[in-house]
Every structure is written in C-alpha cells, then in structure tokens.
PDB file of C-alpha atoms and ligand atoms in Angstrom:
ATOM      1  CA  MET A  23       2.612  -7.216  23.049  1.00  0.00           C
ATOM      2  CA  GLU A  24       1.791  -4.090  20.887  1.00  0.00           C
ATOM      3  CA  THR A  25       1.882  -0.467  22.444  1.00  0.00           C
ATOM      4  CA  ALA A  26      -0.578   2.139  21.174  1.00  0.00           C
ATOM      5  CA  LEU A  27       1.067   5.519  21.104  1.00  0.00           C
ATOM      6  CA  LYS A  28      -2.072   6.957  19.889  1.00  0.00           C
ATOM      7  CA  GLU A  29      -5.070   5.319  18.396  1.00  0.00           C
ATOM      8  CA  ASP A  30      -3.393   5.300  14.915  1.00  0.00           C
ATOM      9  CA  ILE A  31       0.176   4.345  15.883  1.00  0.00           C
ATOM     10  CA  TRP A  32       0.888   0.753  16.944  1.00  0.00           C
ATOM     11  CA  ILE A  33       4.316  -0.645  17.686  1.00  0.00           C
ATOM     12  CA  PHE A  34       5.070  -4.020  17.665  1.00  0.00           C
ATOM     13  CA  PRO A  35       8.228  -5.959  19.122  1.00  0.00           C
ATOM     14  CA  ASP A  36       9.252  -7.519  15.806  1.00  0.00           C
ATOM     15  CA  PHE A  37       8.479  -7.990  12.193  1.00  0.00           C
ATOM     16  CA  ASP A  38       6.367 -11.027  12.620  1.00  0.00           C
ATOM     17  CA  SER A  39       4.173  -9.661  15.135  1.00  0.00           C
ATOM     18  CA  LEU A  40       3.728  -6.552  13.007  1.00  0.00           C
ATOM     19  CA  GLY A  41       2.942  -8.866  10.008  1.00  0.00           C
ATOM     20  CA  PHE A  42       0.192 -10.819  11.896  1.00  0.00           C
ATOM     21  CA  ALA A  43      -1.359  -7.494  13.158  1.00  0.00           C
ATOM     22  CA  ALA A  44      -1.430  -6.248   9.451  1.00  0.00           C
ATOM     23  CA  ALA A  45      -3.164  -9.372   8.492  1.00  0.00           C
ATOM     24  CA  GLU A  46      -5.798  -9.063  11.152  1.00  0.00           C
ATOM     25  CA  LEU A  47      -6.404  -5.387  10.074  1.00  0.00           C
ATOM     26  CA  PHE A  48      -6.467  -6.519   6.502  1.00  0.00           C
ATOM     27  CA  MET A  49      -9.185  -9.295   7.057  1.00  0.00           C
ATOM     28  CA  ALA A  50     -11.225  -7.041   9.225  1.00  0.00           C
ATOM     29  CA  ALA A  51     -11.393  -4.481   6.417  1.00  0.00           C
ATOM     30  CA  ALA A  52     -12.102  -7.231   4.101  1.00  0.00           C
ATOM     31  CA  ASP A  53     -15.053  -8.488   6.013  1.00  0.00           C
ATOM     32  CA  GLN A  54     -16.376  -4.984   6.769  1.00  0.00           C
ATOM     33  CA  ALA A  55     -16.261  -4.102   3.006  1.00  0.00           C
ATOM     34  CA  ILE A  56     -17.884  -7.426   1.953  1.00  0.00           C
ATOM     35  CA  ASP A  57     -20.468  -7.097   4.423  1.00  0.00           C
ATOM     36  CA  SER A  58     -21.536  -3.744   3.513  1.00  0.00           C
ATOM     37  CA  ARG A  59     -20.648  -3.493  -0.352  1.00  0.00           C
ATOM     38  CA  GLY A  60     -20.211  -7.080  -1.315  1.00  0.00           C
ATOM     39  CA  ARG A  61     -16.679  -6.645  -2.251  1.00  0.00           C
ATOM     40  CA  PHE A  62     -13.309  -5.697  -1.054  1.00  0.00           C
ATOM     41  CA  SER A  63     -11.035  -3.376  -3.105  1.00  0.00           C
ATOM     42  CA  VAL A  64      -7.575  -3.167  -1.770  1.00  0.00           C
ATOM     43  CA  ALA A  65      -4.340  -1.692  -3.114  1.00  0.00           C
ATOM     44  CA  LEU A  66      -1.166  -3.682  -2.075  1.00  0.00           C
ATOM     45  CA  SER A  67       2.203  -1.848  -1.350  1.00  0.00           C
ATOM     46  CA  GLY A  68       5.255  -2.662  -3.160  1.00  0.00           C
ATOM     47  CA  GLY A  69       8.713  -3.223  -1.495  1.00  0.00           C
ATOM     48  CA  SER A  70       9.869  -5.709   0.936  1.00  0.00           C
ATOM     49  CA  THR A  71       8.184  -4.850   4.366  1.00  0.00           C
ATOM     50  CA  PRO A  72       4.822  -6.202   3.442  1.00  0.00           C
ATOM     51  CA  LEU A  73       6.076  -9.553   2.367  1.00  0.00           C
ATOM     52  CA  GLY A  74       5.627 -11.016   5.934  1.00  0.00           C
ATOM     53  CA  LEU A  75       1.820  -9.981   5.765  1.00  0.00           C
ATOM     54  CA  TYR A  76       1.399 -11.361   2.392  1.00  0.00           C
ATOM     55  CA  HIS A  77       2.911 -14.686   3.370  1.00  0.00           C
ATOM     56  CA  ILE A  78       0.812 -14.892   6.369  1.00  0.00           C
ATOM     57  CA  LEU A  79      -2.439 -14.026   4.295  1.00  0.00           C
ATOM     58  CA  GLY A  80      -1.318 -16.608   1.828  1.00  0.00           C
ATOM     59  CA  THR A  81      -1.078 -19.360   4.422  1.00  0.00           C
ATOM     60  CA  ALA A  82      -2.742 -18.634   7.745  1.00  0.00           C
ATOM     61  CA  TYR A  83      -5.682 -16.931   5.990  1.00  0.00           C
ATOM     62  CA  HIS A  84      -5.947 -18.723   2.803  1.00  0.00           C
ATOM     63  CA  GLY A  85      -9.298 -20.392   3.631  1.00  0.00           C
ATOM     64  CA  ARG A  86     -11.209 -17.519   4.198  1.00  0.00           C
ATOM     65  CA  SER A  87     -14.321 -16.821   1.977  1.00  0.00           C
ATOM     66  CA  ALA A  88     -13.443 -13.230   1.550  1.00  0.00           C
ATOM     67  CA  TRP A  89     -10.886 -13.966  -1.344  1.00  0.00           C
ATOM     68  CA  GLU A  90     -13.793 -14.830  -3.708  1.00  0.00           C
ATOM     69  CA  HIS A  91     -14.940 -11.000  -3.179  1.00  0.00           C
ATOM     70  CA  THR A  92     -11.616  -9.419  -3.116  1.00  0.00           C
ATOM     71  CA  HIS A  93     -10.207  -7.000  -5.732  1.00  0.00           C
ATOM     72  CA  LEU A  94      -6.408  -6.469  -5.716  1.00  0.00           C
ATOM     73  CA  PHE A  95      -4.857  -3.226  -6.907  1.00  0.00           C
ATOM     74  CA  TRP A  96      -1.286  -1.915  -6.391  1.00  0.00           C
ATOM     75  CA  ALA A  97      -0.458   1.417  -4.978  1.00  0.00           C
ATOM     76  CA  ASP A  98       2.569   1.289  -7.486  1.00  0.00           C
ATOM     77  CA  GLU A  99       4.567  -0.818  -9.923  1.00  0.00           C
ATOM     78  CA  ARG A 100       8.001  -0.971 -11.298  1.00  0.00           C
ATOM     79  CA  CYS A 101       7.905  -0.892 -15.148  1.00  0.00           C
ATOM     80  CA  VAL A 102       9.036  -4.289 -15.611  1.00  0.00           C
ATOM     81  CA  PRO A 103       7.459  -7.591 -16.718  1.00  0.00           C
ATOM     82  CA  LYS A 104       5.471  -9.191 -14.050  1.00  0.00           C
ATOM     83  CA  ASP A 105       8.050 -12.218 -13.615  1.00  0.00           C
ATOM     84  CA  HIS A 106      10.835  -9.699 -13.167  1.00  0.00           C
ATOM     85  CA  VAL A 107      12.500  -9.763  -9.805  1.00  0.00           C
ATOM     86  CA  LEU A 108      11.683  -6.041  -9.331  1.00  0.00           C
ATOM     87  CA  SER A 109       8.014  -6.604  -9.816  1.00  0.00           C
ATOM     88  CA  ASN A 110       5.696  -5.703  -7.077  1.00  0.00           C
ATOM     89  CA  TYR A 111       3.123  -8.095  -8.541  1.00  0.00           C
ATOM     90  CA  ARG A 112       5.606 -10.884  -8.554  1.00  0.00           C
ATOM     91  CA  LEU A 113       6.353 -10.419  -4.822  1.00  0.00           C
ATOM     92  CA  ALA A 114       2.553 -10.555  -3.929  1.00  0.00           C
ATOM     93  CA  TYR A 115       1.869 -13.523  -6.422  1.00  0.00           C
ATOM     94  CA  ILE A 116       4.704 -15.711  -4.991  1.00  0.00           C
ATOM     95  CA  GLN A 117       3.704 -15.070  -1.351  1.00  0.00           C
ATOM     96  CA  MET A 118      -0.041 -14.574  -1.634  1.00  0.00           C
ATOM     97  CA  ILE A 119      -1.975 -14.679  -4.960  1.00  0.00           C
ATOM     98  CA  SER A 120      -0.547 -18.161  -6.045  1.00  0.00           C
ATOM     99  CA  ARG A 121      -2.044 -19.662  -2.709  1.00  0.00           C
ATOM    100  CA  LEU A 122      -5.314 -17.921  -2.687  1.00  0.00           C
ATOM    101  CA  THR A 123      -8.663 -18.321  -4.671  1.00  0.00           C
ATOM    102  CA  ILE A 124      -8.941 -14.769  -5.902  1.00  0.00           C
ATOM    103  CA  PRO A 125     -10.652 -14.974  -9.442  1.00  0.00           C
ATOM    104  CA  GLN A 126      -8.166 -13.943 -12.034  1.00  0.00           C
ATOM    105  CA  GLN A 127     -10.459 -11.118 -13.111  1.00  0.00           C
ATOM    106  CA  ASN A 128     -10.089  -9.532  -9.685  1.00  0.00           C
ATOM    107  CA  ILE A 129      -6.463  -9.098 -10.139  1.00  0.00           C
ATOM    108  CA  HIS A 130      -6.001  -5.603 -11.393  1.00  0.00           C
ATOM    109  CA  ARG A 131      -2.157  -5.565 -12.175  1.00  0.00           C
ATOM    110  CA  ILE A 132      -0.326  -2.637 -13.346  1.00  0.00           C
ATOM    111  CA  LYS A 133       1.010  -3.784 -16.595  1.00  0.00           C
ATOM    112  CA  GLY A 134       4.572  -2.984 -16.061  1.00  0.00           C
ATOM    113  CA  GLU A 135       5.653  -4.563 -19.354  1.00  0.00           C
ATOM    114  CA  LEU A 136       3.935  -1.844 -21.321  1.00  0.00           C
ATOM    115  CA  ALA A 137       5.426   1.618 -21.986  1.00  0.00           C
ATOM    116  CA  PRO A 138       5.073   3.814 -18.642  1.00  0.00           C
ATOM    117  CA  GLU A 139       2.484   6.128 -20.011  1.00  0.00           C
ATOM    118  CA  GLU A 140       0.413   3.275 -21.678  1.00  0.00           C
ATOM    119  CA  ALA A 141       0.566   1.325 -18.361  1.00  0.00           C
ATOM    120  CA  ALA A 142      -0.597   4.254 -16.212  1.00  0.00           C
ATOM    121  CA  GLY A 143      -3.470   5.053 -18.733  1.00  0.00           C
ATOM    122  CA  GLU A 144      -4.675   1.443 -18.841  1.00  0.00           C
ATOM    123  CA  TYR A 145      -4.408   1.081 -15.179  1.00  0.00           C
ATOM    124  CA  GLU A 146      -6.373   4.215 -14.579  1.00  0.00           C
ATOM    125  CA  GLU A 147      -9.138   3.118 -16.871  1.00  0.00           C
ATOM    126  CA  ASP A 148      -9.338  -0.302 -15.023  1.00  0.00           C
ATOM    127  CA  LEU A 149      -9.634   1.373 -11.623  1.00  0.00           C
ATOM    128  CA  LYS A 150     -12.327   3.832 -12.951  1.00  0.00           C
ATOM    129  CA  ARG A 151     -14.200   0.994 -14.669  1.00  0.00           C
ATOM    130  CA  HIS A 152     -14.100  -1.315 -11.395  1.00  0.00           C
ATOM    131  CA  MET A 153     -14.996   1.495  -8.888  1.00  0.00           C
ATOM    132  CA  GLY A 154     -17.543   2.837 -11.478  1.00  0.00           C
ATOM    133  CA  GLU A 155     -18.059   6.048  -9.208  1.00  0.00           C
ATOM    134  CA  LYS A 156     -17.921   9.491 -10.796  1.00  0.00           C
ATOM    135  CA  GLY A 157     -14.823  11.267  -9.654  1.00  0.00           C
ATOM    136  CA  THR A 158     -12.129   9.927  -7.417  1.00  0.00           C
ATOM    137  CA  PRO A 159     -12.432   6.113  -6.714  1.00  0.00           C
ATOM    138  CA  ARG A 160     -12.675   5.167  -3.040  1.00  0.00           C
ATOM    139  CA  LEU A 161     -10.660   2.184  -2.160  1.00  0.00           C
ATOM    140  CA  ASP A 162     -11.537   0.220   0.930  1.00  0.00           C
ATOM    141  CA  LEU A 163      -7.857  -0.059   2.009  1.00  0.00           C
ATOM    142  CA  ILE A 164      -4.475   1.014   0.818  1.00  0.00           C
ATOM    143  CA  LEU A 165      -1.311  -0.597   2.113  1.00  0.00           C
ATOM    144  CA  LEU A 166       1.741   1.712   1.947  1.00  0.00           C
ATOM    145  CA  GLY A 167       5.502   1.448   2.788  1.00  0.00           C
ATOM    146  CA  LEU A 168       7.832   4.355   3.618  1.00  0.00           C
ATOM    147  CA  GLY A 169      11.136   5.037   2.127  1.00  0.00           C
ATOM    148  CA  GLU A 170      14.022   6.662   4.101  1.00  0.00           C
ATOM    149  CA  ASP A 171      13.513   9.848   2.018  1.00  0.00           C
ATOM    150  CA  GLY A 172       9.794  10.022   3.007  1.00  0.00           C
ATOM    151  CA  HIS A 173       8.372   8.561  -0.307  1.00  0.00           C
ATOM    152  CA  THR A 174       5.565   6.247  -0.523  1.00  0.00           C
ATOM    153  CA  ALA A 175       4.151   4.313  -3.277  1.00  0.00           C
ATOM    154  CA  SER A 176       6.338   5.937  -6.070  1.00  0.00           C
ATOM    155  CA  LEU A 177       5.493   9.443  -4.941  1.00  0.00           C
ATOM    156  CA  TYR A 178       8.964  10.914  -4.270  1.00  0.00           C
ATOM    157  CA  PRO A 179      10.039  14.190  -2.694  1.00  0.00           C
ATOM    158  CA  GLY A 180       9.952  16.923  -5.359  1.00  0.00           C
ATOM    159  CA  SER A 181       8.495  14.767  -7.944  1.00  0.00           C
ATOM    160  CA  ALA A 182       5.613  15.986 -10.370  1.00  0.00           C
ATOM    161  CA  PRO A 183       3.073  13.493  -9.432  1.00  0.00           C
ATOM    162  CA  LEU A 184       2.993  14.966  -6.006  1.00  0.00           C
ATOM    163  CA  SER A 185       1.177  17.867  -7.165  1.00  0.00           C
ATOM    164  CA  GLU A 186      -1.131  16.012  -9.390  1.00  0.00           C
ATOM    165  CA  THR A 187      -4.874  16.805  -8.563  1.00  0.00           C
ATOM    166  CA  GLU A 188      -6.739  15.322 -11.492  1.00  0.00           C
ATOM    167  CA  ARG A 189      -5.117  12.146 -12.700  1.00  0.00           C
ATOM    168  CA  LEU A 190      -5.524   8.895 -10.528  1.00  0.00           C
ATOM    169  CA  VAL A 191      -2.468   7.113 -11.838  1.00  0.00           C
ATOM    170  CA  LEU A 192       0.876   8.648 -13.342  1.00  0.00           C
ATOM    171  CA  PRO A 193       4.197   7.284 -14.818  1.00  0.00           C
ATOM    172  CA  VAL A 194       7.190   8.626 -12.878  1.00  0.00           C
ATOM    173  CA  PHE A 195      10.895   8.148 -13.488  1.00  0.00           C
ATOM    174  CA  ALA A 196      12.399   7.322 -10.023  1.00  0.00           C
ATOM    175  CA  GLU A 197      15.805   8.957  -9.728  1.00  0.00           C
ATOM    176  CA  ALA A 198      16.659   7.003  -6.444  1.00  0.00           C
ATOM    177  CA  THR A 199      16.403   3.574  -8.261  1.00  0.00           C
ATOM    178  CA  MET A 200      16.846   4.855 -12.015  1.00  0.00           C
ATOM    179  CA  ASN A 201      13.737   3.081 -13.166  1.00  0.00           C
ATOM    180  CA  TRP A 202      10.288   3.961 -14.569  1.00  0.00           C
ATOM    181  CA  ARG A 203       7.476   3.185 -12.333  1.00  0.00           C
ATOM    182  CA  VAL A 204       3.567   3.736 -12.165  1.00  0.00           C
ATOM    183  CA  THR A 205       2.021   5.073  -9.262  1.00  0.00           C
ATOM    184  CA  LEU A 206      -1.395   6.043  -7.719  1.00  0.00           C
ATOM    185  CA  THR A 207      -1.650   9.815  -6.863  1.00  0.00           C
ATOM    186  CA  LEU A 208      -2.384  11.584  -3.613  1.00  0.00           C
ATOM    187  CA  PRO A 209      -6.153  12.064  -4.800  1.00  0.00           C
ATOM    188  CA  VAL A 210      -6.601   8.316  -4.864  1.00  0.00           C
ATOM    189  CA  LEU A 211      -4.817   7.775  -1.655  1.00  0.00           C
ATOM    190  CA  ASN A 212      -6.609  10.572   0.135  1.00  0.00           C
ATOM    191  CA  ASN A 213      -9.798   9.362  -0.766  1.00  0.00           C
ATOM    192  CA  ALA A 214      -9.311   5.972   0.553  1.00  0.00           C
ATOM    193  CA  LEU A 215     -11.478   4.374   3.430  1.00  0.00           C
ATOM    194  CA  ARG A 216      -8.453   3.317   5.255  1.00  0.00           C
ATOM    195  CA  ILE A 217      -4.657   3.631   4.828  1.00  0.00           C
ATOM    196  CA  VAL A 218      -2.282   1.277   6.524  1.00  0.00           C
ATOM    197  CA  PHE A 219       1.547   2.160   6.556  1.00  0.00           C
ATOM    198  CA  LEU A 220       3.856  -0.712   7.323  1.00  0.00           C
ATOM    199  CA  VAL A 221       7.206   0.374   8.425  1.00  0.00           C
ATOM    200  CA  SER A 222      10.056  -1.975   9.745  1.00  0.00           C
ATOM    201  CA  GLY A 223      13.586  -1.616  10.778  1.00  0.00           C
ATOM    202  CA  ARG A 224      15.990   0.824  12.302  1.00  0.00           C
ATOM    203  CA  PRO A 225      16.960   2.586   9.112  1.00  0.00           C
ATOM    204  CA  LYS A 226      13.433   3.937   9.063  1.00  0.00           C
ATOM    205  CA  ALA A 227      13.712   5.462  12.527  1.00  0.00           C
ATOM    206  CA  GLY A 228      14.775   8.836  11.327  1.00  0.00           C
ATOM    207  CA  ILE A 229      12.057   9.328   8.691  1.00  0.00           C
ATOM    208  CA  VAL A 230       9.376   7.914  11.099  1.00  0.00           C
ATOM    209  CA  ARG A 231      10.535  10.420  13.690  1.00  0.00           C
ATOM    210  CA  GLU A 232      10.400  13.196  11.104  1.00  0.00           C
ATOM    211  CA  ILE A 233       6.957  12.489   9.997  1.00  0.00           C
ATOM    212  CA  LEU A 234       5.201  11.188  13.265  1.00  0.00           C
ATOM    213  CA  GLY A 235       7.301  12.800  15.941  1.00  0.00           C
ATOM    214  CA  GLN A 236       8.397  16.232  14.844  1.00  0.00           C
ATOM    215  CA  GLY A 237       5.235  17.699  13.172  1.00  0.00           C
ATOM    216  CA  ARG A 238       7.227  18.134   9.891  1.00  0.00           C
ATOM    217  CA  LYS A 239       5.222  15.511   7.945  1.00  0.00           C
ATOM    218  CA  ASP A 240       4.179  17.942   5.144  1.00  0.00           C
ATOM    219  CA  ARG A 241       7.859  17.961   3.912  1.00  0.00           C
ATOM    220  CA  TYR A 242       7.484  14.471   2.914  1.00  0.00           C
ATOM    221  CA  PRO A 243       5.201  12.559   0.402  1.00  0.00           C
ATOM    222  CA  ALA A 244       4.231  10.009   3.027  1.00  0.00           C
ATOM    223  CA  GLY A 245       3.276  12.826   5.428  1.00  0.00           C
ATOM    224  CA  ARG A 246       0.689  14.315   2.799  1.00  0.00           C
ATOM    225  CA  VAL A 247      -1.249  11.143   2.725  1.00  0.00           C
ATOM    226  CA  ALA A 248      -4.237  12.375   4.914  1.00  0.00           C
ATOM    227  CA  PRO A 249      -7.706  10.621   3.618  1.00  0.00           C
ATOM    228  CA  ALA A 250     -10.348  13.417   3.967  1.00  0.00           C
ATOM    229  CA  GLU A 251     -12.961  10.847   5.300  1.00  0.00           C
ATOM    230  CA  GLY A 252     -10.774   7.897   5.984  1.00  0.00           C
ATOM    231  CA  SER A 253      -8.315   6.687   8.657  1.00  0.00           C
ATOM    232  CA  ILE A 254      -4.617   6.181   8.720  1.00  0.00           C
ATOM    233  CA  THR A 255      -3.090   3.514  10.850  1.00  0.00           C
ATOM    234  CA  TRP A 256       0.703   3.226  11.226  1.00  0.00           C
ATOM    235  CA  LEU A 257       2.039  -0.287  12.165  1.00  0.00           C
ATOM    236  CA  LEU A 258       5.670  -0.017  13.314  1.00  0.00           C
ATOM    237  CA  ASP A 259       8.176  -2.466  14.692  1.00  0.00           C
ATOM    238  CA  THR A 260      10.261  -1.223  17.750  1.00  0.00           C
ATOM    239  CA  ASP A 261      13.252  -0.538  15.592  1.00  0.00           C
ATOM    240  CA  ALA A 262      11.335   1.803  13.181  1.00  0.00           C
ATOM    241  CA  ALA A 263       9.621   3.479  16.018  1.00  0.00           C
ATOM    242  CA  SER A 264      13.073   3.995  18.122  1.00  0.00           C
ATOM    243  CA  GLY A 265      13.018   7.588  17.522  1.00  0.00           C
ATOM    244  CA  LEU A 266       9.524   8.276  18.879  1.00  0.00           C
ATOM    245  CA  GLU A 267       9.107   9.646  22.335  1.00  0.00           C
ATOM    246  CA  GLU A 268       7.838   6.969  24.714  1.00  0.00           C
ATOM    247  CA  PRO A 269       4.180   7.453  25.536  1.00  0.00           C
ATOM    248  CA  ALA A 270       3.432   9.180  28.634  1.00  0.00           C
ATOM    249  CA  SER A 271       2.930   6.355  31.357  1.00  0.00           C
TER     250      SER A 271
HETATM  251  C1  LIG B   1       8.008   0.159  -3.812  1.00  0.00           C
HETATM  252  C2  LIG B   1       7.171   0.835  -2.893  1.00  0.00           C
HETATM  253  C3  LIG B   1       7.936   1.728  -1.937  1.00  0.00           C
HETATM  254  C4  LIG B   1       8.194   1.051  -0.868  1.00  0.00           C
HETATM  255  C5  LIG B   1       9.136   1.855   0.020  1.00  0.00           C
HETATM  256  C6  LIG B   1       9.591   0.974   1.255  1.00  0.00           C
HETATM  257  O1  LIG B   1       7.509  -0.142  -5.116  1.00  0.00           O
HETATM  258  O2  LIG B   1       9.259   0.149  -3.553  1.00  0.00           O
HETATM  259  O3  LIG B   1       6.128   1.285  -3.381  1.00  0.00           O
HETATM  260  O4  LIG B   1       7.238   3.086  -1.783  1.00  0.00           O
HETATM  261  O5  LIG B   1       7.078   0.808  -0.025  1.00  0.00           O
HETATM  262  O6  LIG B   1      10.287   2.222  -0.772  1.00  0.00           O
HETATM  263  O7  LIG B   1      10.267  -0.139   0.747  1.00  0.00           O
HETATM  264  P1  LIG B   1      10.745  -1.413   1.766  1.00  0.00           P
HETATM  265  O8  LIG B   1       9.339  -1.880   2.232  1.00  0.00           O
HETATM  266  O9  LIG B   1      11.393  -2.415   0.971  1.00  0.00           O
HETATM  267  O10 LIG B   1      11.538  -0.818   2.831  1.00  0.00           O
END
C-alpha cells in the first residue's frame, strides 16, 4: 500500500509496486494529452530505475491505443551507438519499444553515435520541429532519475549545462562516468507539464533526504527541477525514502 507524505511524494513498499504506480501515472498522462491535444510527448529517463516501469508498459499495457499517438523523447543519452550496452535508448527498446506499436517516426532518439555537439544540435532541432512552438517546448511528461550526487538527466553538480538558459539540449562530459552525454537542459525540464522522479534503493536515501527532507534542494541539480506551470511527483520505494521523516499520524 503506498503512503502519501504530501500530495507529490508517494512511497511504495518495493520496486515492483513503484513500477506499477509509475505505469498508471504514465498512461494517465498519455490519455489526458491525447484527449486534449491528440498526441502524447514524453521524455524517458535513462539509468536502471525505470526498467521495471518500461517492462510493465511493454507487457501489461502493450495493447493500449495510446501508443499510436505517443512520441518518445529522452531526458538524456550517452554518446554511444544505439545498440551499445550503455545506451538509454537500447534499455527502453529491449523492455518497451520492441513490444509496442509506436510508429517509427515517433521515436525521437538522441543519436549517440554522432559527435556530442552534432547529436545535441540534431536532437534540439527534432524537439523544436516536433513541438512546433515558439520558445521552449512543453513536454507532457518527463521521467527523471536521481543520482547519489543529486544529478538528474545528465545535469551534474557544478556542470555548465546547469546554468544554460537558452539552449534546449547540450553535450556534457560526465566526469563521474568519464563519458560524453547529451542532455535536456533545465529550461525544457522546467517547462514540462509534469515531472515524475523515480527513485529506488537505500543508496539514494541520503540524497532524497537532502532534497526532500532538509530544504537544501537548490544545492543539487535535481532540486532545481521546478516546472513553472507543471507538477512534480516523486515516486520512491521505502528504501529510498528511509531518510525522510515519517508523516505525522
Ligand atoms: C542516466 C540518467 C541518470 C540516472 C541517474 C539514476 O543516463 O544514467 O539520466 O540521470 O537517471 O543516474 O540512475 P539509476 O536509476 O541507475 O540509479
């Protein structure tokens, strides 16, 4: 049974229940976007936490009509070919995309095989072309993970992309993993209709407490995600939430 600390922080007993709750949120956001705008534009998170969600979407929800009207983007990607073990696209493809009827032209992959700056520029043009809006595109949903250092997407503490106010997509050299990546910037994250953070495991308890429990969120990239006209939902398992105060009974 989940516990609601506040309306935007939900705690689940285990990884599986977190994944199923995330799938319900994902499909609700899809149905709402398609009902009101005829399509659903979502950016997927990288990393391992969302794999449970992607598997559930690719199996329990594979029959939904929403997939025909869904456009997949990514919050970030490693600069590797799409079949490389480190590719965020590859993880989503295996668990989800390969099982769904999402039209190929609706898969807006970050081309990690290109040079970082070229991949970033091409992805930014694709995002702008798809969203067709003047100014910063507004994605219906962006899924994000959380690193133990407070990074999210490929926005790392102290990195240049954190202070970007114009460009939507930037290349970044991730010192922590010693590889080039391409990431959405805060202007895009903070213009989303909905942000959902997925965080699992005891190693994340400290950073979750820092960001959600101690009022020190602005020190960390993940804490600077604050959509001006959107919502943020944190989906945590009990291990990741173990550093937070119990809700007043
Ligand atoms: C990536 C992600 C990154 C990830 C966090 C958490 O490409 O790795 O964008 O921000 O979400 O590092 O990763 P885990 O889910 O594997 O803990």
